[in-house]
């Protein structure tokens, strides 16, 4: 039986979604234009008259917002309500420059909880589930976002936050956890640890809701195999609310963007031109009904493809593919564009673990490209010749995928640091010079 959290919205005919978006967008644009001087100045500078904005199709006249705008307007320059209406903030984990801070009214928290509740239900979830939230709680949106969605559904929450793997596994077993929410890299580590401790068969997991970082289909299979459950993708970003901007349903053929709250476009990242659905481009989101921090045409830097066809699950909301990585995650090595996800695909297809690190450096005028990956237990202790033969095979598979030669080093099992939140896979030393 198909399950929806808000069926009247999730299966709304497309013309009605468009009508709703028209109404919400026009209201939202004029409210933000009136209330946010920073935004008004930006629209004025682009030469757009507010009266020209009469429907969602006029959105392409409006300028984009980027992370630089958010930094420039930090901390409160994009706030669209009086500060006393704000009940919470969250912030990105940005390591450079000023952090991005997003503000929420109670209405914004409610609509966000609807989004994550829909995501849980889309995995077959219900109030009978026990949901372990192992995303970080605090400024990061992962913990609070899934926590509130589970509550809205009436499911029991185990609010673990990240870290302390032994305790995570113990509660998972003792509380009969059925749904695990964390980053895919942490899920893989929890799976590995459950197997090591011999408790995998004592777990009652049904589904995992994993996101906050790019992960491949190969990684999905690895986690599903380790934890014996179905792994679902969830997407979101602090600037637009947090997890649940889009989520996977049981068809697992793209993530449904919650079109009653967010309008999505894909653009050519170089020219800013809006692309037709089906073309690969940078995702741009407009928040249609958030009150405190409603961004209009926010460039995410995430590259993906949109699919407007109604899904076999009955949901009509447009689907986005897995992001192929952020445009700013893309490495240019020896002149070739390389996404870490391509390397992950090759390594997992080679039967290796998802524990790897990519190290890029420059010697003289040429790039060096090292891939460190843990060798399987059975290879550890084997002859140097056997290990080096295996390394050569991996070099060759990477070369067929990327077109360039990497130096592959098979390192000891368990020697690459495990992540509890977003994994750090790439060390680009060239950025340090
Ligand atoms: O990562 C929100 C989130 C929490 C999403 C928990 C899903 C689950 P930020 O820290 O602001 O917010 O990072 C947002 O993370 O622009 C993407 O580049 C990346 N990202 C988020 N979800 C996915 C995903 C949260 N499912 C940035 N696949 C986004 C790939 C993702 N990348």
PDB file of N, CA and C and ligand atoms in Angstrom, residues 67 91-93 135 140-143 146 182-183 209-215 233-239 242-244 255 300-302 320 322-323 325-326 329 422, ligand 1:
ATOM      1  N   UNK A  67      26.510  32.198  -1.865  1.00  0.00           N
ATOM      2  CA  UNK A  67      27.056  32.168  -0.516  1.00  0.00           C
ATOM      3  C   UNK A  67      27.751  33.502  -0.193  1.00  0.00           C
ATOM      4  N   UNK A  91      23.370  26.653  11.521  1.00  0.00           N
ATOM      5  CA  UNK A  91      24.492  27.214  10.796  1.00  0.00           C
ATOM      6  C   UNK A  91      25.228  26.118  10.045  1.00  0.00           C
ATOM      7  N   UNK A  92      25.880  26.500   8.958  1.00  0.00           N
ATOM      8  CA  UNK A  92      26.648  25.518   8.177  1.00  0.00           C
ATOM      9  C   UNK A  92      27.964  25.246   8.878  1.00  0.00           C
ATOM     10  N   UNK A  93      28.559  24.120   8.470  1.00  0.00           N
ATOM     11  CA  UNK A  93      29.819  23.740   9.092  1.00  0.00           C
ATOM     12  C   UNK A  93      31.006  24.328   8.350  1.00  0.00           C
ATOM     13  N   UNK A 135      22.761  11.912  13.255  1.00  0.00           N
ATOM     14  CA  UNK A 135      23.341  13.152  12.718  1.00  0.00           C
ATOM     15  C   UNK A 135      23.652  14.019  13.929  1.00  0.00           C
ATOM     16  N   UNK A 140      24.333  22.222  13.383  1.00  0.00           N
ATOM     17  CA  UNK A 140      24.099  21.431  12.172  1.00  0.00           C
ATOM     18  C   UNK A 140      22.607  21.079  12.102  1.00  0.00           C
ATOM     19  N   UNK A 141      22.048  21.092  10.889  1.00  0.00           N
ATOM     20  CA  UNK A 141      20.607  20.878  10.746  1.00  0.00           C
ATOM     21  C   UNK A 141      20.186  19.404  10.784  1.00  0.00           C
ATOM     22  N   UNK A 142      21.157  18.487  10.618  1.00  0.00           N
ATOM     23  CA  UNK A 142      20.815  17.070  10.485  1.00  0.00           C
ATOM     24  C   UNK A 142      20.038  16.528  11.674  1.00  0.00           C
ATOM     25  N   UNK A 143      20.571  16.716  12.875  1.00  0.00           N
ATOM     26  CA  UNK A 143      19.959  16.148  14.079  1.00  0.00           C
ATOM     27  C   UNK A 143      18.558  16.691  14.309  1.00  0.00           C
ATOM     28  N   UNK A 146      15.731  15.724  11.403  1.00  0.00           N
ATOM     29  CA  UNK A 146      15.132  14.385  11.407  1.00  0.00           C
ATOM     30  C   UNK A 146      14.393  14.121  12.711  1.00  0.00           C
ATOM     31  N   UNK A 182      21.829   9.117   9.570  1.00  0.00           N
ATOM     32  CA  UNK A 182      23.183   9.655   9.754  1.00  0.00           C
ATOM     33  C   UNK A 182      23.811   9.851   8.377  1.00  0.00           C
ATOM     34  N   UNK A 183      25.055  10.290   8.354  1.00  0.00           N
ATOM     35  CA  UNK A 183      25.711  10.425   7.040  1.00  0.00           C
ATOM     36  C   UNK A 183      26.019   9.014   6.513  1.00  0.00           C
ATOM     37  N   UNK A 209      18.211   6.617   6.543  1.00  0.00           N
ATOM     38  CA  UNK A 209      17.959   7.852   5.800  1.00  0.00           C
ATOM     39  C   UNK A 209      19.259   8.645   5.847  1.00  0.00           C
ATOM     40  N   UNK A 210      19.973   8.581   4.718  1.00  0.00           N
ATOM     41  CA  UNK A 210      21.349   9.056   4.710  1.00  0.00           C
ATOM     42  C   UNK A 210      21.545  10.211   3.725  1.00  0.00           C
ATOM     43  N   UNK A 211      22.248  11.221   4.181  1.00  0.00           N
ATOM     44  CA  UNK A 211      22.532  12.355   3.300  1.00  0.00           C
ATOM     45  C   UNK A 211      23.554  13.262   3.928  1.00  0.00           C
ATOM     46  N   UNK A 212      23.599  14.488   3.460  1.00  0.00           N
ATOM     47  CA  UNK A 212      24.519  15.538   3.920  1.00  0.00           C
ATOM     48  C   UNK A 212      25.867  15.485   3.222  1.00  0.00           C
ATOM     49  N   UNK A 213      26.093  14.435   2.425  1.00  0.00           N
ATOM     50  CA  UNK A 213      27.329  14.354   1.647  1.00  0.00           C
ATOM     51  C   UNK A 213      27.060  13.486   0.419  1.00  0.00           C
ATOM     52  N   UNK A 214      27.905  13.656  -0.593  1.00  0.00           N
ATOM     53  CA  UNK A 214      27.721  12.873  -1.815  1.00  0.00           C
ATOM     54  C   UNK A 214      28.051  11.410  -1.546  1.00  0.00           C
ATOM     55  N   UNK A 215      27.257  10.514  -2.067  1.00  0.00           N
ATOM     56  CA  UNK A 215      27.538   9.068  -1.965  1.00  0.00           C
ATOM     57  C   UNK A 215      27.022   8.382  -3.203  1.00  0.00           C
ATOM     58  N   UNK A 233      18.213   7.991   0.273  1.00  0.00           N
ATOM     59  CA  UNK A 233      18.944   9.259   0.188  1.00  0.00           C
ATOM     60  C   UNK A 233      18.036  10.407   0.619  1.00  0.00           C
ATOM     61  N   UNK A 234      18.617  11.378   1.272  1.00  0.00           N
ATOM     62  CA  UNK A 234      17.880  12.603   1.635  1.00  0.00           C
ATOM     63  C   UNK A 234      18.816  13.778   1.388  1.00  0.00           C
ATOM     64  N   UNK A 235      18.244  14.858   0.840  1.00  0.00           N
ATOM     65  CA  UNK A 235      19.057  16.015   0.455  1.00  0.00           C
ATOM     66  C   UNK A 235      18.542  17.272   1.131  1.00  0.00           C
ATOM     67  N   UNK A 236      19.449  18.170   1.377  1.00  0.00           N
ATOM     68  CA  UNK A 236      19.028  19.478   1.885  1.00  0.00           C
ATOM     69  C   UNK A 236      20.237  20.321   2.179  1.00  0.00           C
ATOM     70  N   UNK A 237      19.986  21.571   2.478  1.00  0.00           N
ATOM     71  CA  UNK A 237      21.069  22.485   2.840  1.00  0.00           C
ATOM     72  C   UNK A 237      20.542  23.519   3.820  1.00  0.00           C
ATOM     73  N   UNK A 238      21.423  23.945   4.698  1.00  0.00           N
ATOM     74  CA  UNK A 238      21.055  24.862   5.764  1.00  0.00           C
ATOM     75  C   UNK A 238      20.345  26.107   5.218  1.00  0.00           C
ATOM     76  N   UNK A 239      20.882  26.639   4.146  1.00  0.00           N
ATOM     77  CA  UNK A 239      20.364  27.911   3.619  1.00  0.00           C
ATOM     78  C   UNK A 239      18.886  27.800   3.248  1.00  0.00           C
ATOM     79  N   UNK A 242      17.333  22.689   5.631  1.00  0.00           N
ATOM     80  CA  UNK A 242      18.089  21.578   6.200  1.00  0.00           C
ATOM     81  C   UNK A 242      17.675  20.307   5.486  1.00  0.00           C
ATOM     82  N   UNK A 243      17.856  19.140   6.090  1.00  0.00           N
ATOM     83  CA  UNK A 243      17.495  17.890   5.409  1.00  0.00           C
ATOM     84  C   UNK A 243      16.013  17.869   5.074  1.00  0.00           C
ATOM     85  N   UNK A 244      15.673  17.254   3.944  1.00  0.00           N
ATOM     86  CA  UNK A 244      14.265  17.111   3.602  1.00  0.00           C
ATOM     87  C   UNK A 244      13.816  18.057   2.499  1.00  0.00           C
ATOM     88  N   UNK A 255      15.274  11.921  -6.067  1.00  0.00           N
ATOM     89  CA  UNK A 255      14.716  12.473  -4.821  1.00  0.00           C
ATOM     90  C   UNK A 255      13.628  13.498  -5.149  1.00  0.00           C
ATOM     91  N   UNK A 300      23.198  26.638  -5.327  1.00  0.00           N
ATOM     92  CA  UNK A 300      23.691  25.663  -4.349  1.00  0.00           C
ATOM     93  C   UNK A 300      25.098  25.149  -4.648  1.00  0.00           C
ATOM     94  N   UNK A 301      25.522  25.275  -5.927  1.00  0.00           N
ATOM     95  CA  UNK A 301      26.766  24.660  -6.418  1.00  0.00           C
ATOM     96  C   UNK A 301      26.633  23.142  -6.566  1.00  0.00           C
ATOM     97  N   UNK A 302      25.493  22.575  -6.235  1.00  0.00           N
ATOM     98  CA  UNK A 302      25.299  21.135  -6.428  1.00  0.00           C
ATOM     99  C   UNK A 302      24.871  20.879  -7.873  1.00  0.00           C
ATOM    100  N   UNK A 320      15.036  15.059  -8.303  1.00  0.00           N
ATOM    101  CA  UNK A 320      16.425  15.425  -8.626  1.00  0.00           C
ATOM    102  C   UNK A 320      17.285  14.161  -8.522  1.00  0.00           C
ATOM    103  N   UNK A 322      20.829  12.099  -7.731  1.00  0.00           N
ATOM    104  CA  UNK A 322      21.851  12.262  -6.701  1.00  0.00           C
ATOM    105  C   UNK A 322      22.780  13.365  -7.171  1.00  0.00           C
ATOM    106  N   UNK A 323      23.121  14.326  -6.313  1.00  0.00           N
ATOM    107  CA  UNK A 323      24.099  15.320  -6.772  1.00  0.00           C
ATOM    108  C   UNK A 323      25.407  14.611  -7.151  1.00  0.00           C
ATOM    109  N   UNK A 325      28.157  15.660  -6.938  1.00  0.00           N
ATOM    110  CA  UNK A 325      29.236  16.376  -6.261  1.00  0.00           C
ATOM    111  C   UNK A 325      28.998  17.856  -6.442  1.00  0.00           C
ATOM    112  N   UNK A 326      29.630  18.652  -5.639  1.00  0.00           N
ATOM    113  CA  UNK A 326      29.467  20.096  -5.746  1.00  0.00           C
ATOM    114  C   UNK A 326      30.437  20.603  -6.791  1.00  0.00           C
ATOM    115  N   UNK A 329      33.594  20.927  -5.363  1.00  0.00           N
ATOM    116  CA  UNK A 329      34.294  19.701  -4.937  1.00  0.00           C
ATOM    117  C   UNK A 329      35.077  19.119  -6.101  1.00  0.00           C
ATOM    118  N   UNK A 422      30.259  14.445   8.244  1.00  0.00           N
ATOM    119  CA  UNK A 422      30.597  14.475   6.823  1.00  0.00           C
ATOM    120  C   UNK A 422      32.047  14.019   6.670  1.00  0.00           C
TER     121      UNK A 422
HETATM  122  O1  LIG B   1      24.019  18.737   5.001  1.00  0.00           O
HETATM  123  C1  LIG B   1      21.710  19.187   5.486  1.00  0.00           C
HETATM  124  C2  LIG B   1      21.457  17.724   5.567  1.00  0.00           C
HETATM  125  C3  LIG B   1      21.523  17.093   6.795  1.00  0.00           C
HETATM  126  C4  LIG B   1      21.076  17.013   4.456  1.00  0.00           C
HETATM  127  C5  LIG B   1      21.243  15.758   6.885  1.00  0.00           C
HETATM  128  C6  LIG B   1      20.778  15.663   4.527  1.00  0.00           C
HETATM  129  C7  LIG B   1      20.862  15.035   5.750  1.00  0.00           C
HETATM  130  P1  LIG B   1      24.679  21.657   4.958  1.00  0.00           P
HETATM  131  O2  LIG B   1      25.639  21.288   6.026  1.00  0.00           O
HETATM  132  O3  LIG B   1      24.317  23.081   4.797  1.00  0.00           O
HETATM  133  O4  LIG B   1      23.314  20.911   5.139  1.00  0.00           O
HETATM  134  O5  LIG B   1      25.294  21.100   3.595  1.00  0.00           O
HETATM  135  C8  LIG B   1      24.583  21.200   2.408  1.00  0.00           C
HETATM  136  O6  LIG B   1      25.587  19.146   1.602  1.00  0.00           O
HETATM  137  O7  LIG B   1      24.687  21.712  -0.694  1.00  0.00           O
HETATM  138  C9  LIG B   1      25.256  19.325  -0.715  1.00  0.00           C
HETATM  139  O8  LIG B   1      26.476  19.720  -1.294  1.00  0.00           O
HETATM  140  C10 LIG B   1      25.537  18.372   0.419  1.00  0.00           C
HETATM  141  N1  LIG B   1      24.454  17.383   0.526  1.00  0.00           N
HETATM  142  C11 LIG B   1      23.394  17.396   1.360  1.00  0.00           C
HETATM  143  N2  LIG B   1      22.645  16.279   1.168  1.00  0.00           N
HETATM  144  C12 LIG B   1      23.250  15.567   0.169  1.00  0.00           C
HETATM  145  C13 LIG B   1      22.970  14.340  -0.491  1.00  0.00           C
HETATM  146  C14 LIG B   1      23.146  19.553   5.174  1.00  0.00           C
HETATM  147  N3  LIG B   1      21.933  13.577  -0.177  1.00  0.00           N
HETATM  148  C15 LIG B   1      25.356  20.534   1.286  1.00  0.00           C
HETATM  149  N4  LIG B   1      23.813  13.958  -1.480  1.00  0.00           N
HETATM  150  C16 LIG B   1      24.589  20.499  -0.003  1.00  0.00           C
HETATM  151  C17 LIG B   1      24.882  14.701  -1.822  1.00  0.00           C
HETATM  152  C18 LIG B   1      24.396  16.285  -0.249  1.00  0.00           C
HETATM  153  N5  LIG B   1      25.198  15.845  -1.234  1.00  0.00           N
END
